[in-house]
Tab-separated table of C-alpha atoms and ligand atoms in Angstrom:
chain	number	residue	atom	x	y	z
A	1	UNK	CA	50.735	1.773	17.746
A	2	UNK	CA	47.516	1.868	20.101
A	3	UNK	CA	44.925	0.840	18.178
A	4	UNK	CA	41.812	3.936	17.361
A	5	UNK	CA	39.191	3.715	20.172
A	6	UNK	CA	35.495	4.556	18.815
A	7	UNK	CA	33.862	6.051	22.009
A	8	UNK	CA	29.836	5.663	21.606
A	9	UNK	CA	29.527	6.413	24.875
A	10	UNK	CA	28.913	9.732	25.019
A	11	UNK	CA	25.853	10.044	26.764
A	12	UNK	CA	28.414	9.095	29.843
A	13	UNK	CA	30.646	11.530	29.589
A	14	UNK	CA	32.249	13.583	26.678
A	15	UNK	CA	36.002	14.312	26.402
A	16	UNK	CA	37.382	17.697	26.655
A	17	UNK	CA	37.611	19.991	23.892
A	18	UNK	CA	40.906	21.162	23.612
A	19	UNK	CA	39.515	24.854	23.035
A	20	UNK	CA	38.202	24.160	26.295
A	21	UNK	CA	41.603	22.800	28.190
A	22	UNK	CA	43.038	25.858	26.710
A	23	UNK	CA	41.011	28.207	28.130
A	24	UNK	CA	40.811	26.209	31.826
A	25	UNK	CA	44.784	25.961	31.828
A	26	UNK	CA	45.650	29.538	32.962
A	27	UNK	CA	43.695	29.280	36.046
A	28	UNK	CA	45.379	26.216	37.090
A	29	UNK	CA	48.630	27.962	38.053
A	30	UNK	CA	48.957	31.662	36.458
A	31	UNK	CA	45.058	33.151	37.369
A	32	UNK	CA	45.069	31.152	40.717
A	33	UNK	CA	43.166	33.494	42.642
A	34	UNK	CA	40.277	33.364	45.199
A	35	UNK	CA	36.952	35.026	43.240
A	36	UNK	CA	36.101	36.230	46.799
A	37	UNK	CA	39.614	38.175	47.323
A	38	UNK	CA	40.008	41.845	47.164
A	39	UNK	CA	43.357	41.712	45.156
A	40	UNK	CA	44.270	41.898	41.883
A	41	UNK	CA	44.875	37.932	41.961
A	42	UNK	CA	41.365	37.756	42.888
A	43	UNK	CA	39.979	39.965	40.638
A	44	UNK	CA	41.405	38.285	37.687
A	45	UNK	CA	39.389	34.896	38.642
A	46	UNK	CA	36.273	36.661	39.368
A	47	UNK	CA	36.082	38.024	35.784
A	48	UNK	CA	37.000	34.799	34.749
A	49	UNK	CA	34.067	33.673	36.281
A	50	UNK	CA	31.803	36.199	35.624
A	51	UNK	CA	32.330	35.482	31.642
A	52	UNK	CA	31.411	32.032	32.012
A	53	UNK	CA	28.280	33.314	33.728
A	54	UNK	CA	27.402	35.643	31.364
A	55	UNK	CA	28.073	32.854	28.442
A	56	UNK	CA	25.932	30.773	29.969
A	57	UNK	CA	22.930	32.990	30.704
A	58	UNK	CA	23.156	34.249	26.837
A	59	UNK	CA	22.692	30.387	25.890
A	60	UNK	CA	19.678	29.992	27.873
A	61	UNK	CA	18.492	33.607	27.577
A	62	UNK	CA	18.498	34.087	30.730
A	63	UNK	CA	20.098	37.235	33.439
A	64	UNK	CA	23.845	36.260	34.255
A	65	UNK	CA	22.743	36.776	37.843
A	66	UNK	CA	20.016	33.222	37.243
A	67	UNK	CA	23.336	31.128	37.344
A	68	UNK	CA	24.589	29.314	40.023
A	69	UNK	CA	27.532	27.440	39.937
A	70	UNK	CA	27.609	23.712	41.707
A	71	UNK	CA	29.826	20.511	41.583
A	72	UNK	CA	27.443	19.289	38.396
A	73	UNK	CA	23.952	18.179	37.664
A	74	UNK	CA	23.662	15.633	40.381
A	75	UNK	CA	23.944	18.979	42.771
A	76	UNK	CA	21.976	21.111	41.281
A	77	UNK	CA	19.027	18.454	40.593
A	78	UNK	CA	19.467	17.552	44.758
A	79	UNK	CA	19.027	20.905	45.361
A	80	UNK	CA	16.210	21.996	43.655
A	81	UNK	CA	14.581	19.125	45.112
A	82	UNK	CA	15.706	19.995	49.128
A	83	UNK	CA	15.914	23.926	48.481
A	84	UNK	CA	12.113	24.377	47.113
A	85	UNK	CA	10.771	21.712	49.811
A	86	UNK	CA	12.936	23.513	52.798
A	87	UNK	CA	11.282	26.860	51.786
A	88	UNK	CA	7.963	24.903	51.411
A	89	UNK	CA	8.446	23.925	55.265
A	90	UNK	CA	9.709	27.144	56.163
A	91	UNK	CA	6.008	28.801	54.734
A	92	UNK	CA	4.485	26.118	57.343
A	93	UNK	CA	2.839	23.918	54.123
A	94	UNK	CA	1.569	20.957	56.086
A	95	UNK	CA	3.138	18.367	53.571
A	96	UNK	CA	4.339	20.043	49.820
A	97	UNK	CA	3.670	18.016	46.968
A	98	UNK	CA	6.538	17.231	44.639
A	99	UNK	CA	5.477	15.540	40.404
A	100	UNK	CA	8.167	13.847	38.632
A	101	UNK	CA	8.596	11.219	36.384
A	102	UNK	CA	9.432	7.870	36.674
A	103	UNK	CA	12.202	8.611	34.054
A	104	UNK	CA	14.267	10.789	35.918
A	105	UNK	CA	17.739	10.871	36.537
A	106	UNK	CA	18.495	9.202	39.925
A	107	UNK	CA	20.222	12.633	40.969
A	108	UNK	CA	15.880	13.397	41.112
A	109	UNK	CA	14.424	10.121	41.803
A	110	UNK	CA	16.344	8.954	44.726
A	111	UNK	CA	16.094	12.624	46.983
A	112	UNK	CA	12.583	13.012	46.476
A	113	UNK	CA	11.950	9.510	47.429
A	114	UNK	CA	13.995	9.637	50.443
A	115	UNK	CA	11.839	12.674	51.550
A	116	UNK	CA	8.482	10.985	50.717
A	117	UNK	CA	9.955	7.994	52.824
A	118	UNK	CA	10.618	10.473	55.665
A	119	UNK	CA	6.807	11.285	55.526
A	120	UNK	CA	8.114	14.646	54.406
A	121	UNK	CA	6.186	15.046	50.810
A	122	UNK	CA	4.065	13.576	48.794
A	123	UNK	CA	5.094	12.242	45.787
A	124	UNK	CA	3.265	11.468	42.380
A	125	UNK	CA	5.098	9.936	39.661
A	126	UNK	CA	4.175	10.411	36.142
A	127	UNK	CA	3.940	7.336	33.780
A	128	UNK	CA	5.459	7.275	30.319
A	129	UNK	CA	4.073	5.841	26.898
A	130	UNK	CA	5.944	2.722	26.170
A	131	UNK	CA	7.562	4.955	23.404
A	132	UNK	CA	9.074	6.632	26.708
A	133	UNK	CA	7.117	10.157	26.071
A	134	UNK	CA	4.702	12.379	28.760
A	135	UNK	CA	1.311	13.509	28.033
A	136	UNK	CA	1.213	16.780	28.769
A	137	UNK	CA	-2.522	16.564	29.885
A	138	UNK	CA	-1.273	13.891	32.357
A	139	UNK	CA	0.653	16.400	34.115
A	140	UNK	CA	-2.453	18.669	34.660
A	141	UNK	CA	-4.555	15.906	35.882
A	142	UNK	CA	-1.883	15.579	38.766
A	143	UNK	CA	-1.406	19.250	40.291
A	144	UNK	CA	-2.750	19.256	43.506
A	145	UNK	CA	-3.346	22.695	45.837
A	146	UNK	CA	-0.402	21.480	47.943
A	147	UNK	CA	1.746	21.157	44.817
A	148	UNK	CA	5.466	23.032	45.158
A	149	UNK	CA	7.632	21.633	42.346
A	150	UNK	CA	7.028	19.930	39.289
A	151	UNK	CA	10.503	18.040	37.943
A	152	UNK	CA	10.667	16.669	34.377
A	153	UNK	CA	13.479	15.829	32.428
A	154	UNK	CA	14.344	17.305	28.669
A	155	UNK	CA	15.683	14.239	27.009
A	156	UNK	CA	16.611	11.000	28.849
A	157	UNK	CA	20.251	10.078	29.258
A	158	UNK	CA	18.902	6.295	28.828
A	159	UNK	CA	17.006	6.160	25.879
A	160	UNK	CA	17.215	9.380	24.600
A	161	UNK	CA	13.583	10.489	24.583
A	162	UNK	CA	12.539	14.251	24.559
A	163	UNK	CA	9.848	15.592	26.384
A	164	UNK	CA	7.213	18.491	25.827
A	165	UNK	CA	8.557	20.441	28.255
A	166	UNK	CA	7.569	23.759	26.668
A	167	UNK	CA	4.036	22.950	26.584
A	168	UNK	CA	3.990	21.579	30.352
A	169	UNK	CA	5.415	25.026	31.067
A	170	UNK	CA	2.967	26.434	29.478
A	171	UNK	CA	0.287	24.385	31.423
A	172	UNK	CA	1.927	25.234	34.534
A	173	UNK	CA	2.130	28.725	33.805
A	174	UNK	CA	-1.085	29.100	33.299
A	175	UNK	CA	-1.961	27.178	36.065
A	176	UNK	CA	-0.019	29.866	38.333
A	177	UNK	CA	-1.839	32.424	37.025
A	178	UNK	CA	-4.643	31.682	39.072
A	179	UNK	CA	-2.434	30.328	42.325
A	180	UNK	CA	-1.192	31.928	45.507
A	181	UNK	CA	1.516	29.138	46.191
A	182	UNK	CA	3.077	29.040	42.406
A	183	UNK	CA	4.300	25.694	40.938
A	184	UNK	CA	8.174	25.733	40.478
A	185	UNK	CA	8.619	23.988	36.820
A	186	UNK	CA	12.459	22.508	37.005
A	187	UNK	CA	14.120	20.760	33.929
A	188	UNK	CA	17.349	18.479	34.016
A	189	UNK	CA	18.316	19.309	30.753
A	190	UNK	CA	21.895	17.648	31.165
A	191	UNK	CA	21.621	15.289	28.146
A	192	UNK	CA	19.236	18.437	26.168
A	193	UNK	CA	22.400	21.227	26.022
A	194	UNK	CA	23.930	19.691	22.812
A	195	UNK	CA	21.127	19.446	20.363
A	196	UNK	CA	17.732	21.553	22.036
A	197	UNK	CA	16.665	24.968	22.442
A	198	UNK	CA	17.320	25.150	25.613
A	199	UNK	CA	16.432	28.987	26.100
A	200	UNK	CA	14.692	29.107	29.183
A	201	UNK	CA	11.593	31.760	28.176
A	202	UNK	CA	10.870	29.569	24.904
A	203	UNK	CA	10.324	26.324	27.346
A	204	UNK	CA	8.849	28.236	30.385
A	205	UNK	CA	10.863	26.887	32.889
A	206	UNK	CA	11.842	28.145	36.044
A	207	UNK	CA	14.733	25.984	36.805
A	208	UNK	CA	16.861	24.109	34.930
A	209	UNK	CA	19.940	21.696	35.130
A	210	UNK	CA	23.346	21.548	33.354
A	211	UNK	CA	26.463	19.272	33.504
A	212	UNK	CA	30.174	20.215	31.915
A	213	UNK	CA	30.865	16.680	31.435
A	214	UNK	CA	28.184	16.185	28.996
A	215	UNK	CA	29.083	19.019	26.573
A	216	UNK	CA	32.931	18.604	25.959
A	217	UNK	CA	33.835	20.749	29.269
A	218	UNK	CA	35.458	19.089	32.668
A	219	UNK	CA	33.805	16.870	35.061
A	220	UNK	CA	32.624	18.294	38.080
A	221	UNK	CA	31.331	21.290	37.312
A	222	UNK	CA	27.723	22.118	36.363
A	223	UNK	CA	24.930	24.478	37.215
A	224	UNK	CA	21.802	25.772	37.847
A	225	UNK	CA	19.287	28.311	36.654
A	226	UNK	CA	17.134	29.657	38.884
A	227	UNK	CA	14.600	32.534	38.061
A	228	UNK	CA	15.016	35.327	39.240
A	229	UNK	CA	12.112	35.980	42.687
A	230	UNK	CA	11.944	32.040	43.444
A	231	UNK	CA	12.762	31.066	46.974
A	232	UNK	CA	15.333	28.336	47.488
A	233	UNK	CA	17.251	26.897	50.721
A	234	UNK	CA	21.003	26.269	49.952
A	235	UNK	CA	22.010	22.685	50.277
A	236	UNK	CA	25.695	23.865	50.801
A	237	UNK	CA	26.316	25.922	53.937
A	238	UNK	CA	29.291	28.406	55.088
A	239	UNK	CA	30.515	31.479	53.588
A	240	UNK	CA	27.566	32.355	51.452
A	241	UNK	CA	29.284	32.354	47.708
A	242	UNK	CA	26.857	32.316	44.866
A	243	UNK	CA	25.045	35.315	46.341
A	244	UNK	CA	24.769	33.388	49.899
A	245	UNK	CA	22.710	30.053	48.051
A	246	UNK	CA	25.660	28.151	47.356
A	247	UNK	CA	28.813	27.880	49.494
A	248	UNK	CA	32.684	27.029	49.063
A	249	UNK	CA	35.399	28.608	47.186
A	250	UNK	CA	34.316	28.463	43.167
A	251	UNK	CA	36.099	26.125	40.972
A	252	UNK	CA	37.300	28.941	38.607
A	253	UNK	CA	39.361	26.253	35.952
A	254	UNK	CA	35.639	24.284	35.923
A	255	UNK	CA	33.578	27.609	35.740
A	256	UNK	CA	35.726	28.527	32.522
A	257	UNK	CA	35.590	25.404	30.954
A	258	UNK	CA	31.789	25.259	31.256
A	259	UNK	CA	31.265	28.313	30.076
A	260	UNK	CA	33.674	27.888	26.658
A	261	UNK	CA	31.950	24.321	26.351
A	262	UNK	CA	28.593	26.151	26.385
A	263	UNK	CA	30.060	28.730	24.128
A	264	UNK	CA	31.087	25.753	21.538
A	265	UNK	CA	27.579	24.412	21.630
A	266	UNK	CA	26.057	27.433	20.119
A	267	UNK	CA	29.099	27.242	17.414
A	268	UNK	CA	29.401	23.804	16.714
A	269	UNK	CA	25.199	23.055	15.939
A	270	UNK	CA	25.884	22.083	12.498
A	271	UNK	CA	27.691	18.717	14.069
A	272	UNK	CA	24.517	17.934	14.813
A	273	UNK	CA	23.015	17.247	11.697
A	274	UNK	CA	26.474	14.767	10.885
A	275	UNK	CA	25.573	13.127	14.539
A	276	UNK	CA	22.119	12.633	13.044
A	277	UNK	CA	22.886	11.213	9.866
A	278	UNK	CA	25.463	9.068	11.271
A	279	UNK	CA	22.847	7.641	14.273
A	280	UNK	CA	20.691	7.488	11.162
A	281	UNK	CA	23.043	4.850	9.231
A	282	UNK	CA	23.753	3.038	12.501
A	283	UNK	CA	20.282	1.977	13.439
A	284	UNK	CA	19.536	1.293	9.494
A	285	UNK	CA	22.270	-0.954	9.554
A	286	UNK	CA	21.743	-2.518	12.749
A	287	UNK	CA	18.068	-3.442	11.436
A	288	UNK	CA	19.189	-4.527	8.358
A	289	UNK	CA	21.499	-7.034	9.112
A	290	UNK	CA	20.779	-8.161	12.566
A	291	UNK	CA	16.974	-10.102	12.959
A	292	UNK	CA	15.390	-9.861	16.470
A	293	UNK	CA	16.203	-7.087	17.574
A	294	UNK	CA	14.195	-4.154	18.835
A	295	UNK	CA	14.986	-0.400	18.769
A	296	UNK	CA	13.571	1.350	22.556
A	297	UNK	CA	11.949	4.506	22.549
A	298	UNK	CA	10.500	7.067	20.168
A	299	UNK	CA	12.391	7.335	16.902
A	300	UNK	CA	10.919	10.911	16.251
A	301	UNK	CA	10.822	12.551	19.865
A	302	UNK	CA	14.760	11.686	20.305
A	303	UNK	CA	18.324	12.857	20.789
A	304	UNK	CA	19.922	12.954	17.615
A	305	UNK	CA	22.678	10.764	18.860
A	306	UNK	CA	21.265	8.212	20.499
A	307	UNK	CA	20.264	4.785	19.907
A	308	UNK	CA	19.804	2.108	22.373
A	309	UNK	CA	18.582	-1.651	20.623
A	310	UNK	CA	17.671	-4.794	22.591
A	311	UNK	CA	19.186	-7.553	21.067
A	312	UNK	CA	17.466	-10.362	22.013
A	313	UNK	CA	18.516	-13.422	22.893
A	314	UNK	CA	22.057	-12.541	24.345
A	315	UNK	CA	23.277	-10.427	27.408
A	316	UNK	CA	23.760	-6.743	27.090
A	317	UNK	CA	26.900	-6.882	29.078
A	318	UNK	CA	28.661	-9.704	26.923
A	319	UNK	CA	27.863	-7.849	24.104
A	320	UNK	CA	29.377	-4.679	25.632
A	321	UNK	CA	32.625	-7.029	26.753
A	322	UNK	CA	33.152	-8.075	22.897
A	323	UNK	CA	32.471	-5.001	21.907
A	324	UNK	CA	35.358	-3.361	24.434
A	325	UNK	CA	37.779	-6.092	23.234
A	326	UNK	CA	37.871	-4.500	19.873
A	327	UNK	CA	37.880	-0.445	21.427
A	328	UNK	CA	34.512	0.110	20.598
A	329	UNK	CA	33.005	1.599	23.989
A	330	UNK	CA	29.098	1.441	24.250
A	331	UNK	CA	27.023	1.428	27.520
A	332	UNK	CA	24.374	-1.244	28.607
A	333	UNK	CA	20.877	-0.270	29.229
A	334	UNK	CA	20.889	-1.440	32.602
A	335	UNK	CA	24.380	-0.016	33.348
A	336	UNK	CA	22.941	2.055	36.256
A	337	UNK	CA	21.507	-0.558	38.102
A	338	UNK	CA	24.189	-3.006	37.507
A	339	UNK	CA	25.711	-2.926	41.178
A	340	UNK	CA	22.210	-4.528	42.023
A	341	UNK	CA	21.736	-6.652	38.661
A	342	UNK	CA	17.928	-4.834	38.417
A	343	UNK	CA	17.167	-3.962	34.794
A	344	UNK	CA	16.696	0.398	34.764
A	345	UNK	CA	13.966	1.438	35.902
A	346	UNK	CA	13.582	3.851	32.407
A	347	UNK	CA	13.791	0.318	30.514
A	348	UNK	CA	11.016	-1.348	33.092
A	349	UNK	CA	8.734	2.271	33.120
A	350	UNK	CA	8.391	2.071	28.781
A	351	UNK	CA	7.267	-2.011	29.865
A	352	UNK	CA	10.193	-4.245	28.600
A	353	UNK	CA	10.767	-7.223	30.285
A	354	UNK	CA	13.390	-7.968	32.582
A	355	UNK	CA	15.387	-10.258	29.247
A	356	UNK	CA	14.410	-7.326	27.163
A	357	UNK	CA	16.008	-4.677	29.149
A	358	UNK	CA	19.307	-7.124	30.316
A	359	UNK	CA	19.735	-7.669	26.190
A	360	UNK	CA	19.934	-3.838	25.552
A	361	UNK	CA	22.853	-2.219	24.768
A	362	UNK	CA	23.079	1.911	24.364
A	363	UNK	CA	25.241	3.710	21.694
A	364	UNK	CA	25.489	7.241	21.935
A	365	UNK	CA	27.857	9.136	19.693
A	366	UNK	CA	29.369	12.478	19.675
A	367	UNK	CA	31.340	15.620	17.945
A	368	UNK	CA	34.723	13.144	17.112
A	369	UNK	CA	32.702	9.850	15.388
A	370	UNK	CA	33.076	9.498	11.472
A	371	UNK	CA	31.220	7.726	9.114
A	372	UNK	CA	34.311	5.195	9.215
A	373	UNK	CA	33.511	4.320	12.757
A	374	UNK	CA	29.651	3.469	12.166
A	375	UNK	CA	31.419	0.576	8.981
A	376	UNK	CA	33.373	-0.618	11.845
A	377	UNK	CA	30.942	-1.008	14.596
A	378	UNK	CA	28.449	-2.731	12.666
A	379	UNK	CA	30.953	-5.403	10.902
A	380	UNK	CA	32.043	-6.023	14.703
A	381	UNK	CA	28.452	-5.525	15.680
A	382	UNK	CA	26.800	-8.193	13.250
A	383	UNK	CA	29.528	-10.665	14.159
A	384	UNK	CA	29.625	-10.438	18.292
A	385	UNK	CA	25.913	-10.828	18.109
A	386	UNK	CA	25.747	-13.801	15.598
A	387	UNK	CA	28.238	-15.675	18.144
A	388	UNK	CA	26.664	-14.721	21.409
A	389	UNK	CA	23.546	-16.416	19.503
A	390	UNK	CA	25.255	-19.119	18.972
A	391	UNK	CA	27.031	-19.815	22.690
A	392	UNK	CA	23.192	-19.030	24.325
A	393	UNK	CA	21.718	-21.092	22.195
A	394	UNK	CA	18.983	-18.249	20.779
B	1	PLP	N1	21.018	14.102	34.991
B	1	PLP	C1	21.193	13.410	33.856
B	1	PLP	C2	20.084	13.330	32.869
B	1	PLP	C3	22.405	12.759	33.605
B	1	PLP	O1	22.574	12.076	32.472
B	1	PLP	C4	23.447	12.872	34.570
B	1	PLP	C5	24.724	12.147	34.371
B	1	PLP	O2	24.751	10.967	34.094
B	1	PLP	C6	23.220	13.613	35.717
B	1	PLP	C7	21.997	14.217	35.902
B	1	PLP	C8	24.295	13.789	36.763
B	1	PLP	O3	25.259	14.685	36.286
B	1	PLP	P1	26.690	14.863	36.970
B	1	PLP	O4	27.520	13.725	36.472
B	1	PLP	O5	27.177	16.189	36.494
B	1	PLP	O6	26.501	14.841	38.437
């Protein structure tokens, strides 16, 4: 018999719920219609479609007709970066001024650094506390008269930090009172959907982004909410779908999974409060038996099921490789950068050192662990890192 995988990785991606599948599987090969045909055949997918709108909107309290459907949160961050500086361009603004923070995803970092390398923006990016939080005033300090788009993340997929990004909206709304060009406030709130309000009048956001992947719906499908009067370019061009902003045929299996994943969130918030008690025992356990090691990020301001520990002394990727020999599945902290062996740059923005941030090793858990799981991990846990010691030496 295949021996029970514990999957703390959830941060990465999240498996399907089957409530989900089910609903998806009809528009595989029974509701297989185009949304944009006139038939019946058609008709049937469009609804389809439009209920997964509409679910969505309710969750962020927002008008169905705010939600725009893309290929998932890398999209939709990519093009509320190039959409709000095309439009900028388009209103002749000599060079548009784009604030976000060095702990973005890389869907945000790496577009709006390729523009500022262009010579196309300009580009200020907001520090963290080493506890990986914003100051709100900080934000303030930094809007300039040229300033089109402010970008901050909800929680971080790294370290699980949350941001105040209701009371930056509220800065920045106030801020457009008094404005002719108005600040566009955008949130990737990818990791924030499970556990945080994420109704979009309570935070004062303007735009915000979502992922299926991350909430137990498919991969590949995400969106974006955009309020209602803001002027965007599309990044996607041809047959104008998604009210002419977003082009090619709609993913109607993906739409319907994201919105009955969305719908689950709302039903399945009491999980949260097991996620938290079981993240709780983890990192108790982690500092109890295991010396040197050091928990990054703000214990208070963070995801309820995440925990990310550097464990000094050893590699975060050998510990990761013992860990996957017994089918316990965690994530390193530097996972992201580990094509180019550079420790992540959320690790080197909160100021750990390059051995700090290579020793760190992410666990995030989800709806499916059990309080058996955590009594596993950290009698596997204690042991992997005792003999790593030992082999470096530390
Ligand atoms: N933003 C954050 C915070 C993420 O964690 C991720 C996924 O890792 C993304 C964006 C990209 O999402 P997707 O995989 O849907 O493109």
């Amino acid at each position: 018999m295949k021996k029970k995988e514990i999957y703390l990785d959830n941060a990465a991606t999240t498996p399907v719920d089957s409530a989900v599948l089910k609903k998806m599987q009809p528009y595989f090969n029974e509701k297989y219609g185009n949304a944009s045909s006139v038939h019946s055949a058609g008709d049937l997918a469009r609804n389809g479609m439009e209920k997964a709108r509409q679910q969505i909107a309710t969750f962020l309290n927002c008008l169905s007709e705010e939600i725009y459907f893309t290929s998932g949160a890398t999209e939709s961050d990519n093009w509320i970066i190039q959409g709000i500086i095309e439009k900028a361009n388009d209103n002749d603004f000599k060079k548009p001024h784009i604030i976000i923070s060095v702990l973005e995803h890389k869907a945000i970092l790496e577009p709006v650094l390729i523009l500022e390398k262009k010579g196309l923006v300009e580009v200020t990016l907001l520090k963290v506390s080493n506890d990986g939080l914003i100051d709100t005033e900080e934000v303030l300090k930094e809007i300039k008269k040229n300033t089109v788009l402010i970008s901050i993340m909800y929680a971080n997929s790294e370290i699980g930090t949350i941001q105040p990004i209701k009371q930056i909206g509220q800065l920045i709304k106030e801020v457009n009172v008094k404005r002719e060009n108005k600040i566009v406030f955008h949130t990737d709130a990818v990791q924030a959907i499970n556990y945080l309000n994420c109704n979009v009048e309570y935070l004062n956001v303007d735009a915000l982004s979502l992922s299926g992947h991350k909430i137990y719906g498919p991969k590949g499908i995400g969106a974006l909410y955009l309020k209602k009067g803001i002027e965007i370019g599309s990044l996607l061009k041809g047959g104008g779908h998604e009210r002419g902003l977003r082009s090619g045929t709609e993913n109607i299996p993906g739409i319907v999974g994201l919105g009955e994943a969305i719908n689950l969130v709302i039903k399945k918030q009491k999980d949260n409060i097991k996620i938290k008690t079981l993240r709780n025992k983890l990192i108790t356990g982690i500092i109890k038996d295991i010396p040197n090691v050091q928990l990054n990020g703000s214990l208070e301001y963070r995801l309820p099921n995440n925990i990310h520990f550097s464990f000094i002394g050893i590699e975060g990727e050998g510990l990761l490789i013992e860990l996957s020999e017994k089918n316990i599945y965690v994530s390193t902290g530097s996972a992201c950068a580990s094509h180019s062996l550079k420790s992540s740059h959320v690790l080197s923005a909160i100021g750990l050192s390059d051995e700090e941030s290579h020793s760190s090793v992410r666990f995030t858990l989800g709806r499916q662990t059990n309080s058996n799981d955590i009594d596993y991990v950290l009698k596997v846990l204690v042991k992997a890192v005792n003999r790593l010691r030992k082999i470096s030496g530390k």
